[in-house]
Amino acid sequence: MVSSASTVSLRDEVTELLQELIRVDTTNPPGNETAAAELLRAYLEESGVVCDLYARVPERANLVARIPGRGDGPTMLFLSHTDVVLADAAEWSADPFGGELRDGEVWGRGALDMKGQVAASAVAIASLAREGFRPAGELILAATADEEVGAGFGAQWLCEEHPDAVRCDYLINEGSGDRLELGGKPFYLCSVAEKMSAPFLLRVRGRSGHASMPGIADNALVKAAPMITALGEYQPERELTPDVAALLETVTGTKPGSPEEALKRAREIGQTFGELVEPLLSMTLSPTMVTASQKRNVIPAVCDVTVDSRLLPGTTPDEQQAIVREVLGDGEYELEVLEAHGGTRSPIETPLWNAVASWVEEVDPQAKPAPICVAGFTDSHWFREAFGTVAYGFFPSRVMDLELAARLIHSADERVPVEDLELGVSFLCHAAQAIGAP
Ligand SMILES: [Zn+2]
């Protein structure tokens, strides 16, 4: 346990570092993450942490910092990204790049996603270095570029081009960590799996013609309409994944026997929990965009429908396409996979899970960690795929509630309570010590 005097100073330290990071505009595109990497390097080197910058192009550097291990024990990596999404200052009630501290919260773009965790990771590793911490295996911090666009300058590039710098057994990243009450009991969600984002294009073909004589044409937009309806109404087959089974077991005390039972029990706990669990039991198909004729008086020969689709970890785009063809039946259309990213999971019974659980028990004895699969994907999958890393998304958040945080991420007035930053530092130090102890 840290003394209360050092707790106060770590709180100030993480607050100030986050304020400085927010003031470095790393809006991606273009990113310009090198400025953030240099700021972090200057901060970390003051505490004697060895830092290297790795950059595919000079202005988009990734920072990798490390505390060497005593031997070849397990390697632990704190993963975060320094880029942020665009902020429209007109929508904000504070300067999005001001890093203002207001009523115990740090305001600015990236406060939640995810410069807060960048700062907490840096403060955790700096404070451990100052204490002379020597883990069994290396402790690494990787603050990477280009997560929000994913154009090959950040985590993916590091894993491919500099695997020796970032290879790790365990990894903590963004994605979850919120404290919430389910059935009257408190839980901290910890993301162990991510759905695959696999959007596709449905291209429906017809024959163009003048709109005043519909009989001579074959209207692709009209042909697409029942297909859009069929996709929107389709109820995919449900599957009980290990993460949802474990989630329900944690929350209700017993493992559900089927996906239907899991959903029923989740809904009994509350409507919001039911809504959270439902998309984790199957793939989702959501038609979101459509383009057809560019002119009012021309009947379109082609109608393009973009469908957002998230697959359960383990499901492939080929399986998805086969299902979609079955839903649509025969017809004049083509399907094109637009991309396929993520869709990986890590096991739950691991030393890293034990580290999460023992931290929760220490700071919030009433609460328990609960595993969750998240609908979006993070950079964790690059590490799971490259090195077989056990990667969890966990940055604890107790003061700000889940719904408010979800509304602020990528939106106006993004901010983070200082108390949650401090909680994050405490968790990261604990996890490093638990994994590094053997
Ligand atoms: Zn993020």
CSV table of C-alpha atoms and ligand atoms in Angstrom, one decimal:
chain,number,residue,atom,x,y,z
A,1,MET,CA,0.0,0.0,0.0
A,2,VAL,CA,1.2,3.5,-0.8
A,3,SER,CA,1.2,6.1,2.0
A,4,SER,CA,-1.4,8.9,1.9
A,5,ALA,CA,1.2,11.5,1.2
A,6,SER,CA,2.4,9.8,-1.9
A,7,THR,CA,-1.2,9.2,-3.0
A,8,VAL,CA,-1.9,12.9,-3.0
A,9,SER,CA,1.3,13.5,-5.0
A,10,LEU,CA,0.4,10.8,-7.5
A,11,ARG,CA,-3.0,12.3,-7.9
A,12,ASP,CA,-1.5,15.7,-8.7
A,13,GLU,CA,1.1,14.1,-10.9
A,14,VAL,CA,-1.4,12.2,-13.1
A,15,THR,CA,-3.7,15.3,-13.2
A,16,GLU,CA,-0.9,17.6,-14.4
A,17,LEU,CA,0.4,15.1,-17.0
A,18,LEU,CA,-3.1,14.6,-18.4
A,19,GLN,CA,-3.6,18.4,-18.7
A,20,GLU,CA,-0.3,18.6,-20.6
A,21,LEU,CA,-1.2,15.7,-22.9
A,22,ILE,CA,-4.6,17.3,-23.7
A,23,ARG,CA,-2.9,20.5,-24.7
A,24,VAL,CA,-0.9,18.7,-27.3
A,25,ASP,CA,-3.3,18.5,-30.3
A,26,THR,CA,-3.1,14.9,-31.6
A,27,THR,CA,-6.3,15.0,-33.6
A,28,ASN,CA,-6.2,12.1,-36.1
A,29,PRO,CA,-6.0,12.7,-39.0
A,30,PRO,CA,-3.2,13.9,-39.2
A,31,GLY,CA,-2.2,12.7,-35.7
A,32,ASN,CA,1.1,14.4,-35.0
A,33,GLU,CA,1.6,12.0,-32.1
A,34,THR,CA,5.3,12.6,-31.9
A,35,ALA,CA,4.7,15.7,-29.8
A,36,ALA,CA,2.8,13.6,-27.2
A,37,ALA,CA,5.5,10.9,-27.4
A,38,GLU,CA,8.2,13.4,-26.7
A,39,LEU,CA,6.3,14.9,-23.8
A,40,LEU,CA,5.9,11.4,-22.2
A,41,ARG,CA,9.6,10.6,-22.8
A,42,ALA,CA,10.7,13.8,-21.0
A,43,TYR,CA,8.3,13.0,-18.1
A,44,LEU,CA,9.4,9.3,-17.8
A,45,GLU,CA,13.1,9.9,-18.2
A,46,GLU,CA,13.0,12.2,-15.1
A,47,SER,CA,12.1,9.0,-13.1
A,48,GLY,CA,14.8,7.0,-14.8
A,49,VAL,CA,12.5,5.0,-17.1
A,50,VAL,CA,14.2,4.0,-20.4
A,51,CYS,CA,12.3,5.3,-23.5
A,52,ASP,CA,12.5,4.6,-27.2
A,53,LEU,CA,10.5,6.3,-30.0
A,54,TYR,CA,9.5,4.1,-33.0
A,55,ALA,CA,8.1,5.9,-36.0
A,56,ARG,CA,7.2,4.9,-39.5
A,57,VAL,CA,7.1,8.6,-40.4
A,58,PRO,CA,8.8,11.2,-38.1
A,59,GLU,CA,5.7,13.0,-37.0
A,60,ARG,CA,3.8,9.9,-35.9
A,61,ALA,CA,6.0,8.3,-33.2
A,62,ASN,CA,5.0,5.6,-30.8
A,63,LEU,CA,6.6,5.7,-27.4
A,64,VAL,CA,7.8,2.5,-25.8
A,65,ALA,CA,9.2,2.7,-22.2
A,66,ARG,CA,10.4,-0.2,-20.0
A,67,ILE,CA,11.5,-1.3,-16.6
A,68,PRO,CA,13.8,-4.2,-17.2
A,69,GLY,CA,13.0,-7.5,-15.5
A,70,ARG,CA,15.1,-9.5,-13.0
A,71,GLY,CA,14.9,-12.5,-15.3
A,72,ASP,CA,12.6,-14.1,-17.8
A,73,GLY,CA,9.4,-13.8,-15.8
A,74,PRO,CA,6.1,-12.8,-17.5
A,75,THR,CA,6.2,-9.6,-19.5
A,76,MET,CA,3.5,-7.1,-18.8
A,77,LEU,CA,2.5,-4.2,-21.1
A,78,PHE,CA,0.4,-1.1,-20.6
A,79,LEU,CA,-1.1,-0.3,-24.0
A,80,SER,CA,-2.6,3.1,-24.8
A,81,HIS,CA,-3.0,5.4,-27.7
A,82,THR,CA,-2.1,9.1,-27.9
A,83,ASP,CA,-4.2,10.1,-30.9
A,84,VAL,CA,-7.7,11.6,-30.5
A,85,VAL,CA,-10.8,12.2,-32.7
A,86,LEU,CA,-11.7,15.6,-34.0
A,87,ALA,CA,-13.3,18.1,-31.5
A,88,ASP,CA,-15.6,20.9,-32.7
A,89,ALA,CA,-14.8,23.7,-30.2
A,90,ALA,CA,-18.2,25.3,-31.0
A,91,GLU,CA,-20.0,22.4,-29.4
A,92,TRP,CA,-17.9,22.5,-26.2
A,93,SER,CA,-18.4,24.5,-23.0
A,94,ALA,CA,-14.6,24.4,-22.4
A,95,ASP,CA,-11.6,24.6,-24.7
A,96,PRO,CA,-11.2,21.0,-26.0
A,97,PHE,CA,-7.4,21.4,-26.0
A,98,GLY,CA,-7.2,23.5,-22.8
A,99,GLY,CA,-6.9,20.7,-20.3
A,100,GLU,CA,-8.8,22.7,-17.8
A,101,LEU,CA,-9.3,21.4,-14.2
A,102,ARG,CA,-12.9,22.2,-13.2
A,103,ASP,CA,-14.7,20.8,-10.2
A,104,GLY,CA,-12.4,17.8,-9.8
A,105,GLU,CA,-12.5,16.9,-13.4
A,106,VAL,CA,-10.0,17.3,-16.2
A,107,TRP,CA,-11.7,18.6,-19.4
A,108,GLY,CA,-10.6,18.0,-22.9
A,109,ARG,CA,-10.5,15.8,-26.0
A,110,GLY,CA,-9.0,12.5,-25.0
A,111,ALA,CA,-9.7,12.7,-21.3
A,112,LEU,CA,-11.6,9.4,-21.5
A,113,ASP,CA,-10.4,8.1,-24.9
A,114,MET,CA,-7.8,7.7,-23.8
A,115,LYS,CA,-5.2,10.2,-22.7
A,116,GLY,CA,-6.4,9.7,-19.1
A,117,GLN,CA,-5.2,6.1,-19.3
A,118,VAL,CA,-2.0,7.2,-21.1
A,119,ALA,CA,-1.2,9.5,-18.2
A,120,ALA,CA,-2.1,7.0,-15.5
A,121,SER,CA,0.0,4.3,-17.2
A,122,ALA,CA,3.0,6.7,-17.4
A,123,VAL,CA,2.6,7.8,-13.8
A,124,ALA,CA,2.2,4.2,-12.7
A,125,ILE,CA,5.5,3.1,-14.4
A,126,ALA,CA,7.3,6.3,-13.3
A,127,SER,CA,6.3,5.8,-9.6
A,128,LEU,CA,7.3,2.1,-9.7
A,129,ALA,CA,10.7,3.1,-11.2
A,130,ARG,CA,11.2,5.6,-8.5
A,131,GLU,CA,10.5,3.0,-5.8
A,132,GLY,CA,13.1,0.8,-7.4
A,133,PHE,CA,10.6,-1.8,-8.6
A,134,ARG,CA,12.2,-4.7,-10.4
A,135,PRO,CA,9.6,-7.1,-11.9
A,136,ALA,CA,10.3,-10.7,-12.6
A,137,GLY,CA,9.8,-10.0,-16.4
A,138,GLU,CA,9.8,-6.7,-18.2
A,139,LEU,CA,7.2,-4.0,-17.6
A,140,ILE,CA,6.5,-2.1,-20.8
A,141,LEU,CA,4.5,1.0,-21.6
A,142,ALA,CA,3.5,1.5,-25.2
A,143,ALA,CA,1.7,4.8,-26.0
A,144,THR,CA,0.9,4.3,-29.7
A,145,ALA,CA,-0.2,6.5,-32.6
A,146,ASP,CA,-3.1,6.1,-34.9
A,147,GLU,CA,-5.6,4.0,-33.1
A,148,GLU,CA,-8.6,6.0,-34.1
A,149,VAL,CA,-8.0,5.7,-37.9
A,150,GLY,CA,-5.8,2.6,-38.0
A,151,ALA,CA,-3.8,3.4,-41.1
A,152,GLY,CA,-0.7,1.4,-40.1
A,153,PHE,CA,1.4,3.8,-38.0
A,154,GLY,CA,0.6,2.5,-34.5
A,155,ALA,CA,0.1,-0.8,-32.7
A,156,GLN,CA,-0.3,-2.9,-35.9
A,157,TRP,CA,3.0,-1.5,-37.3
A,158,LEU,CA,4.8,-1.9,-34.0
A,159,CYS,CA,3.7,-5.6,-33.7
A,160,GLU,CA,4.8,-6.3,-37.3
A,161,GLU,CA,8.0,-4.2,-37.5
A,162,HIS,CA,9.3,-4.1,-33.9
A,163,PRO,CA,7.9,-7.3,-32.3
A,164,ASP,CA,10.9,-7.5,-29.9
A,165,ALA,CA,10.0,-4.1,-28.5
A,166,VAL,CA,6.4,-4.9,-27.6
A,167,ARG,CA,6.1,-8.7,-27.3
A,168,CYS,CA,4.3,-9.4,-24.0
A,169,ASP,CA,2.5,-12.1,-22.1
A,170,TYR,CA,0.0,-9.8,-20.5
A,171,LEU,CA,-1.5,-6.5,-21.6
A,172,ILE,CA,-3.8,-3.9,-20.1
A,173,ASN,CA,-5.6,-1.7,-22.6
A,174,GLU,CA,-8.7,0.5,-22.9
A,175,GLY,CA,-12.2,-0.9,-23.5
A,176,SER,CA,-13.8,-1.3,-20.1
A,177,GLY,CA,-13.5,-0.9,-16.4
A,178,ASP,CA,-16.8,0.8,-15.4
A,179,ARG,CA,-18.3,0.1,-12.1
A,180,LEU,CA,-22.0,-0.6,-12.2
A,181,GLU,CA,-24.7,-2.2,-10.1
A,182,LEU,CA,-26.4,-5.3,-11.4
A,183,GLY,CA,-29.2,-6.9,-9.3
A,184,GLY,CA,-28.2,-4.6,-6.4
A,185,LYS,CA,-24.6,-5.7,-6.4
A,186,PRO,CA,-21.5,-3.7,-7.6
A,187,PHE,CA,-19.3,-5.0,-10.4
A,188,TYR,CA,-16.4,-3.8,-12.4
A,189,LEU,CA,-16.6,-4.8,-16.1
A,190,CYS,CA,-13.4,-6.1,-17.6
A,191,SER,CA,-13.3,-6.6,-21.3
A,192,VAL,CA,-11.8,-10.0,-22.2
A,193,ALA,CA,-13.2,-10.3,-25.8
A,194,GLU,CA,-14.2,-8.0,-28.7
A,195,LYS,CA,-16.6,-8.6,-31.5
A,196,MET,CA,-15.3,-8.4,-35.1
A,197,SER,CA,-16.2,-5.3,-37.1
A,198,ALA,CA,-17.1,-6.7,-40.5
A,199,PRO,CA,-19.2,-4.2,-42.5
A,200,PHE,CA,-20.1,-5.2,-46.0
A,201,LEU,CA,-21.6,-3.6,-49.1
A,202,LEU,CA,-24.8,-5.0,-50.8
A,203,ARG,CA,-24.9,-3.9,-54.4
A,204,VAL,CA,-28.2,-4.4,-56.0
A,205,ARG,CA,-28.4,-4.2,-59.8
A,206,GLY,CA,-31.3,-3.1,-62.2
A,207,ARG,CA,-31.6,-1.1,-65.4
A,208,SER,CA,-31.6,2.6,-65.6
A,209,GLY,CA,-34.3,4.6,-67.5
A,210,HIS,CA,-36.1,7.9,-67.4
A,211,ALA,CA,-38.1,8.3,-64.2
A,212,SER,CA,-41.2,9.4,-66.2
A,213,MET,CA,-41.4,5.9,-67.8
A,214,PRO,CA,-40.8,3.5,-64.9
A,215,GLY,CA,-42.1,0.6,-67.1
A,216,ILE,CA,-39.0,0.6,-69.3
A,217,ALA,CA,-36.5,0.4,-66.4
A,218,ASP,CA,-35.7,-1.9,-63.5
A,219,ASN,CA,-35.4,0.2,-60.4
A,220,ALA,CA,-32.4,-0.9,-58.3
A,221,LEU,CA,-33.6,1.2,-55.3
A,222,VAL,CA,-37.0,-0.4,-55.3
A,223,LYS,CA,-35.4,-3.9,-55.6
A,224,ALA,CA,-33.1,-3.1,-52.7
A,225,ALA,CA,-36.0,-2.1,-50.4
A,226,PRO,CA,-37.2,-5.6,-49.5
A,227,MET,CA,-33.6,-6.7,-49.1
A,228,ILE,CA,-32.9,-3.9,-46.6
A,229,THR,CA,-36.1,-4.9,-44.7
A,230,ALA,CA,-35.0,-8.6,-44.7
A,231,LEU,CA,-31.6,-7.7,-43.3
A,232,GLY,CA,-33.1,-5.4,-40.7
A,233,GLU,CA,-35.6,-8.0,-39.5
A,234,TYR,CA,-33.4,-11.0,-39.5
A,235,GLN,CA,-32.9,-12.6,-36.1
A,236,PRO,CA,-29.5,-14.3,-36.2
A,237,GLU,CA,-29.1,-17.5,-34.4
A,238,ARG,CA,-27.9,-17.0,-30.9
A,239,GLU,CA,-24.8,-18.6,-29.3
A,240,LEU,CA,-23.7,-18.8,-25.7
A,241,THR,CA,-20.1,-17.6,-25.7
A,242,PRO,CA,-17.7,-18.4,-22.8
A,243,ASP,CA,-17.5,-14.7,-21.9
A,244,VAL,CA,-21.3,-14.2,-21.7
A,245,ALA,CA,-21.6,-17.5,-19.7
A,246,ALA,CA,-19.0,-16.3,-17.3
A,247,LEU,CA,-20.6,-12.8,-17.1
A,248,LEU,CA,-24.0,-14.3,-16.1
A,249,GLU,CA,-22.4,-16.7,-13.7
A,250,THR,CA,-20.6,-13.9,-12.0
A,251,VAL,CA,-23.7,-11.7,-11.7
A,252,THR,CA,-26.3,-14.4,-10.9
A,253,GLY,CA,-24.3,-17.1,-9.3
A,254,THR,CA,-25.0,-19.9,-11.8
A,255,LYS,CA,-24.1,-20.6,-15.4
A,256,PRO,CA,-26.9,-20.3,-17.9
A,257,GLY,CA,-27.7,-23.4,-20.0
A,258,SER,CA,-28.5,-21.7,-23.3
A,259,PRO,CA,-28.3,-18.3,-24.9
A,260,GLU,CA,-32.0,-17.8,-24.4
A,261,GLU,CA,-31.7,-18.4,-20.7
A,262,ALA,CA,-28.8,-16.0,-20.6
A,263,LEU,CA,-30.9,-13.3,-22.2
A,264,LYS,CA,-33.9,-14.0,-20.0
A,265,ARG,CA,-31.8,-13.8,-16.9
A,266,ALA,CA,-30.1,-10.6,-18.0
A,267,ARG,CA,-33.4,-9.0,-18.7
A,268,GLU,CA,-34.7,-10.0,-15.2
A,269,ILE,CA,-31.8,-8.1,-13.7
A,270,GLY,CA,-32.7,-5.0,-15.7
A,271,GLN,CA,-33.6,-3.6,-19.0
A,272,THR,CA,-30.2,-2.0,-19.5
A,273,PHE,CA,-28.3,-5.2,-18.7
A,274,GLY,CA,-30.6,-7.1,-21.2
A,275,GLU,CA,-29.7,-4.5,-23.8
A,276,LEU,CA,-26.0,-4.9,-23.1
A,277,VAL,CA,-26.1,-8.7,-23.3
A,278,GLU,CA,-28.4,-9.2,-26.3
A,279,PRO,CA,-25.9,-8.2,-29.0
A,280,LEU,CA,-23.2,-10.4,-27.3
A,281,LEU,CA,-25.2,-13.5,-28.2
A,282,SER,CA,-25.1,-13.2,-32.0
A,283,MET,CA,-23.8,-11.3,-34.9
A,284,THR,CA,-25.6,-8.1,-35.7
A,285,LEU,CA,-26.7,-6.7,-39.1
A,286,SER,CA,-27.5,-3.0,-39.3
A,287,PRO,CA,-28.1,-1.4,-42.7
A,288,THR,CA,-27.0,2.2,-42.2
A,289,MET,CA,-26.2,3.8,-45.6
A,290,VAL,CA,-27.8,3.8,-49.1
A,291,THR,CA,-26.9,5.4,-52.4
A,292,ALA,CA,-28.8,5.1,-55.6
A,293,SER,CA,-29.5,7.6,-58.4
A,294,GLN,CA,-27.7,11.0,-58.3
A,295,LYS,CA,-30.6,12.6,-60.3
A,296,ARG,CA,-34.3,12.8,-59.4
A,297,ASN,CA,-35.4,11.9,-62.9
A,298,VAL,CA,-33.1,9.0,-63.5
A,299,ILE,CA,-34.1,5.5,-62.3
A,300,PRO,CA,-31.0,4.0,-60.7
A,301,ALA,CA,-29.3,0.9,-62.3
A,302,VAL,CA,-27.3,0.4,-59.1
A,303,CYS,CA,-28.2,0.7,-55.4
A,304,ASP,CA,-25.4,0.4,-52.9
A,305,VAL,CA,-26.4,-0.5,-49.3
A,306,THR,CA,-23.8,-0.4,-46.6
A,307,VAL,CA,-24.4,-2.8,-43.7
A,308,ASP,CA,-22.7,-2.4,-40.3
A,309,SER,CA,-22.1,-5.9,-39.0
A,310,ARG,CA,-20.4,-7.2,-35.8
A,311,LEU,CA,-19.5,-10.8,-35.5
A,312,LEU,CA,-18.9,-12.9,-32.4
A,313,PRO,CA,-15.2,-13.7,-31.8
A,314,GLY,CA,-14.6,-16.9,-33.8
A,315,THR,CA,-17.1,-16.2,-36.5
A,316,THR,CA,-15.6,-15.6,-40.0
A,317,PRO,CA,-16.7,-13.1,-42.7
A,318,ASP,CA,-17.3,-16.2,-44.9
A,319,GLU,CA,-19.8,-17.5,-42.5
A,320,GLN,CA,-21.4,-14.1,-42.3
A,321,GLN,CA,-21.7,-13.9,-46.1
A,322,ALA,CA,-23.3,-17.3,-46.3
A,323,ILE,CA,-25.9,-16.3,-43.8
A,324,VAL,CA,-26.6,-13.0,-45.6
A,325,ARG,CA,-27.0,-14.9,-49.0
A,326,GLU,CA,-29.5,-17.2,-47.3
A,327,VAL,CA,-31.5,-14.2,-45.9
A,328,LEU,CA,-31.5,-12.4,-49.3
A,329,GLY,CA,-32.2,-15.5,-51.5
A,330,ASP,CA,-31.4,-15.4,-55.2
A,331,GLY,CA,-31.3,-12.1,-57.0
A,332,GLU,CA,-29.3,-9.6,-58.9
A,333,TYR,CA,-26.9,-8.5,-56.2
A,334,GLU,CA,-23.4,-8.8,-55.1
A,335,LEU,CA,-21.8,-8.7,-51.6
A,336,GLU,CA,-18.5,-7.1,-50.8
A,337,VAL,CA,-16.7,-7.4,-47.5
A,338,LEU,CA,-15.5,-3.8,-46.6
A,339,GLU,CA,-13.2,-4.8,-43.8
A,340,ALA,CA,-12.8,-7.3,-41.0
A,341,HIS,CA,-11.0,-6.4,-37.8
A,342,GLY,CA,-10.9,-7.6,-34.3
A,343,GLY,CA,-13.0,-10.5,-33.1
A,344,THR,CA,-10.5,-12.0,-30.6
A,345,ARG,CA,-10.7,-13.1,-27.0
A,346,SER,CA,-8.4,-14.0,-24.2
A,347,PRO,CA,-9.0,-16.6,-21.6
A,348,ILE,CA,-10.6,-15.6,-18.3
A,349,GLU,CA,-8.8,-17.8,-15.8
A,350,THR,CA,-5.4,-16.2,-15.9
A,351,PRO,CA,-3.0,-14.5,-13.5
A,352,LEU,CA,-4.0,-11.2,-15.0
A,353,TRP,CA,-7.6,-11.9,-14.1
A,354,ASN,CA,-6.5,-12.7,-10.6
A,355,ALA,CA,-4.7,-9.3,-10.5
A,356,VAL,CA,-7.9,-7.5,-11.5
A,357,ALA,CA,-9.9,-9.4,-8.9
A,358,SER,CA,-7.4,-8.9,-6.1
A,359,TRP,CA,-7.3,-5.1,-6.8
A,360,VAL,CA,-11.1,-4.9,-6.8
A,361,GLU,CA,-11.2,-6.8,-3.5
A,362,GLU,CA,-8.7,-4.4,-2.0
A,363,VAL,CA,-10.3,-1.1,-3.1
A,364,ASP,CA,-14.0,-2.0,-3.2
A,365,PRO,CA,-14.5,-5.2,-1.1
A,366,GLN,CA,-18.3,-5.4,-1.9
A,367,ALA,CA,-17.6,-5.5,-5.6
A,368,LYS,CA,-16.5,-8.2,-8.1
A,369,PRO,CA,-14.9,-8.0,-11.5
A,370,ALA,CA,-17.2,-9.3,-14.3
A,371,PRO,CA,-15.9,-10.4,-17.8
A,372,ILE,CA,-17.5,-8.8,-20.8
A,373,CYS,CA,-17.2,-8.9,-24.6
A,374,VAL,CA,-17.4,-5.5,-26.1
A,375,ALA,CA,-19.1,-4.6,-29.4
A,376,GLY,CA,-16.2,-2.4,-30.7
A,377,PHE,CA,-12.6,-3.4,-31.2
A,378,THR,CA,-9.4,-1.9,-29.8
A,379,ASP,CA,-5.7,-2.5,-30.6
A,380,SER,CA,-5.7,-5.5,-28.3
A,381,HIS,CA,-6.3,-7.9,-31.2
A,382,TRP,CA,-2.9,-7.1,-32.8
A,383,PHE,CA,-1.2,-8.4,-29.7
A,384,ARG,CA,-3.4,-11.4,-29.3
A,385,GLU,CA,-2.8,-12.3,-32.9
A,386,ALA,CA,0.9,-11.6,-33.0
A,387,PHE,CA,2.0,-13.0,-29.6
A,388,GLY,CA,-0.9,-14.9,-28.0
A,389,THR,CA,-1.0,-12.1,-25.4
A,390,VAL,CA,-3.6,-12.3,-22.7
A,391,ALA,CA,-5.1,-8.8,-23.2
A,392,TYR,CA,-7.8,-7.2,-21.1
A,393,GLY,CA,-9.5,-3.8,-21.4
A,394,PHE,CA,-9.6,-2.5,-17.9
A,395,PHE,CA,-9.3,1.1,-16.7
A,396,PRO,CA,-11.4,1.4,-13.5
A,397,SER,CA,-14.0,4.1,-13.4
A,398,ARG,CA,-16.0,4.6,-10.2
A,399,VAL,CA,-17.0,8.2,-10.0
A,400,MET,CA,-18.3,8.8,-13.5
A,401,ASP,CA,-21.1,6.5,-14.4
A,402,LEU,CA,-21.1,4.3,-17.5
A,403,GLU,CA,-23.9,6.1,-19.4
A,404,LEU,CA,-22.4,9.5,-19.0
A,405,ALA,CA,-19.0,8.3,-20.0
A,406,ALA,CA,-20.4,6.5,-23.1
A,407,ARG,CA,-22.1,9.8,-24.1
A,408,LEU,CA,-19.0,11.9,-23.7
A,409,ILE,CA,-16.5,9.6,-25.6
A,410,HIS,CA,-15.9,11.0,-29.2
A,411,SER,CA,-18.3,13.8,-28.2
A,412,ALA,CA,-18.4,17.3,-26.7
A,413,ASP,CA,-17.4,18.1,-23.1
A,414,GLU,CA,-15.3,15.0,-22.7
A,415,ARG,CA,-13.8,15.0,-19.2
A,416,VAL,CA,-12.6,12.6,-16.5
A,417,PRO,CA,-12.8,12.8,-12.7
A,418,VAL,CA,-9.4,13.1,-11.1
A,419,GLU,CA,-10.5,10.4,-8.6
A,420,ASP,CA,-10.9,7.9,-11.4
A,421,LEU,CA,-7.4,8.8,-12.8
A,422,GLU,CA,-6.0,8.1,-9.4
A,423,LEU,CA,-7.9,4.8,-9.2
A,424,GLY,CA,-6.4,3.9,-12.6
A,425,VAL,CA,-2.9,4.6,-11.3
A,426,SER,CA,-3.6,2.4,-8.3
A,427,PHE,CA,-4.9,-0.5,-10.4
A,428,LEU,CA,-1.9,-0.3,-12.9
A,429,CYS,CA,0.6,-0.4,-10.1
A,430,HIS,CA,-1.2,-3.3,-8.5
A,431,ALA,CA,-1.3,-5.3,-11.7
A,432,ALA,CA,2.3,-4.7,-12.5
A,433,GLN,CA,3.3,-5.8,-9.0
A,434,ALA,CA,1.0,-8.9,-9.1
A,435,ILE,CA,2.3,-10.1,-12.5
A,436,GLY,CA,5.9,-9.0,-11.7
A,437,ALA,CA,6.1,-10.6,-8.3
A,438,PRO,CA,7.0,-14.3,-9.0
B,1,ZN,ZN,-9.5,4.7,-27.7
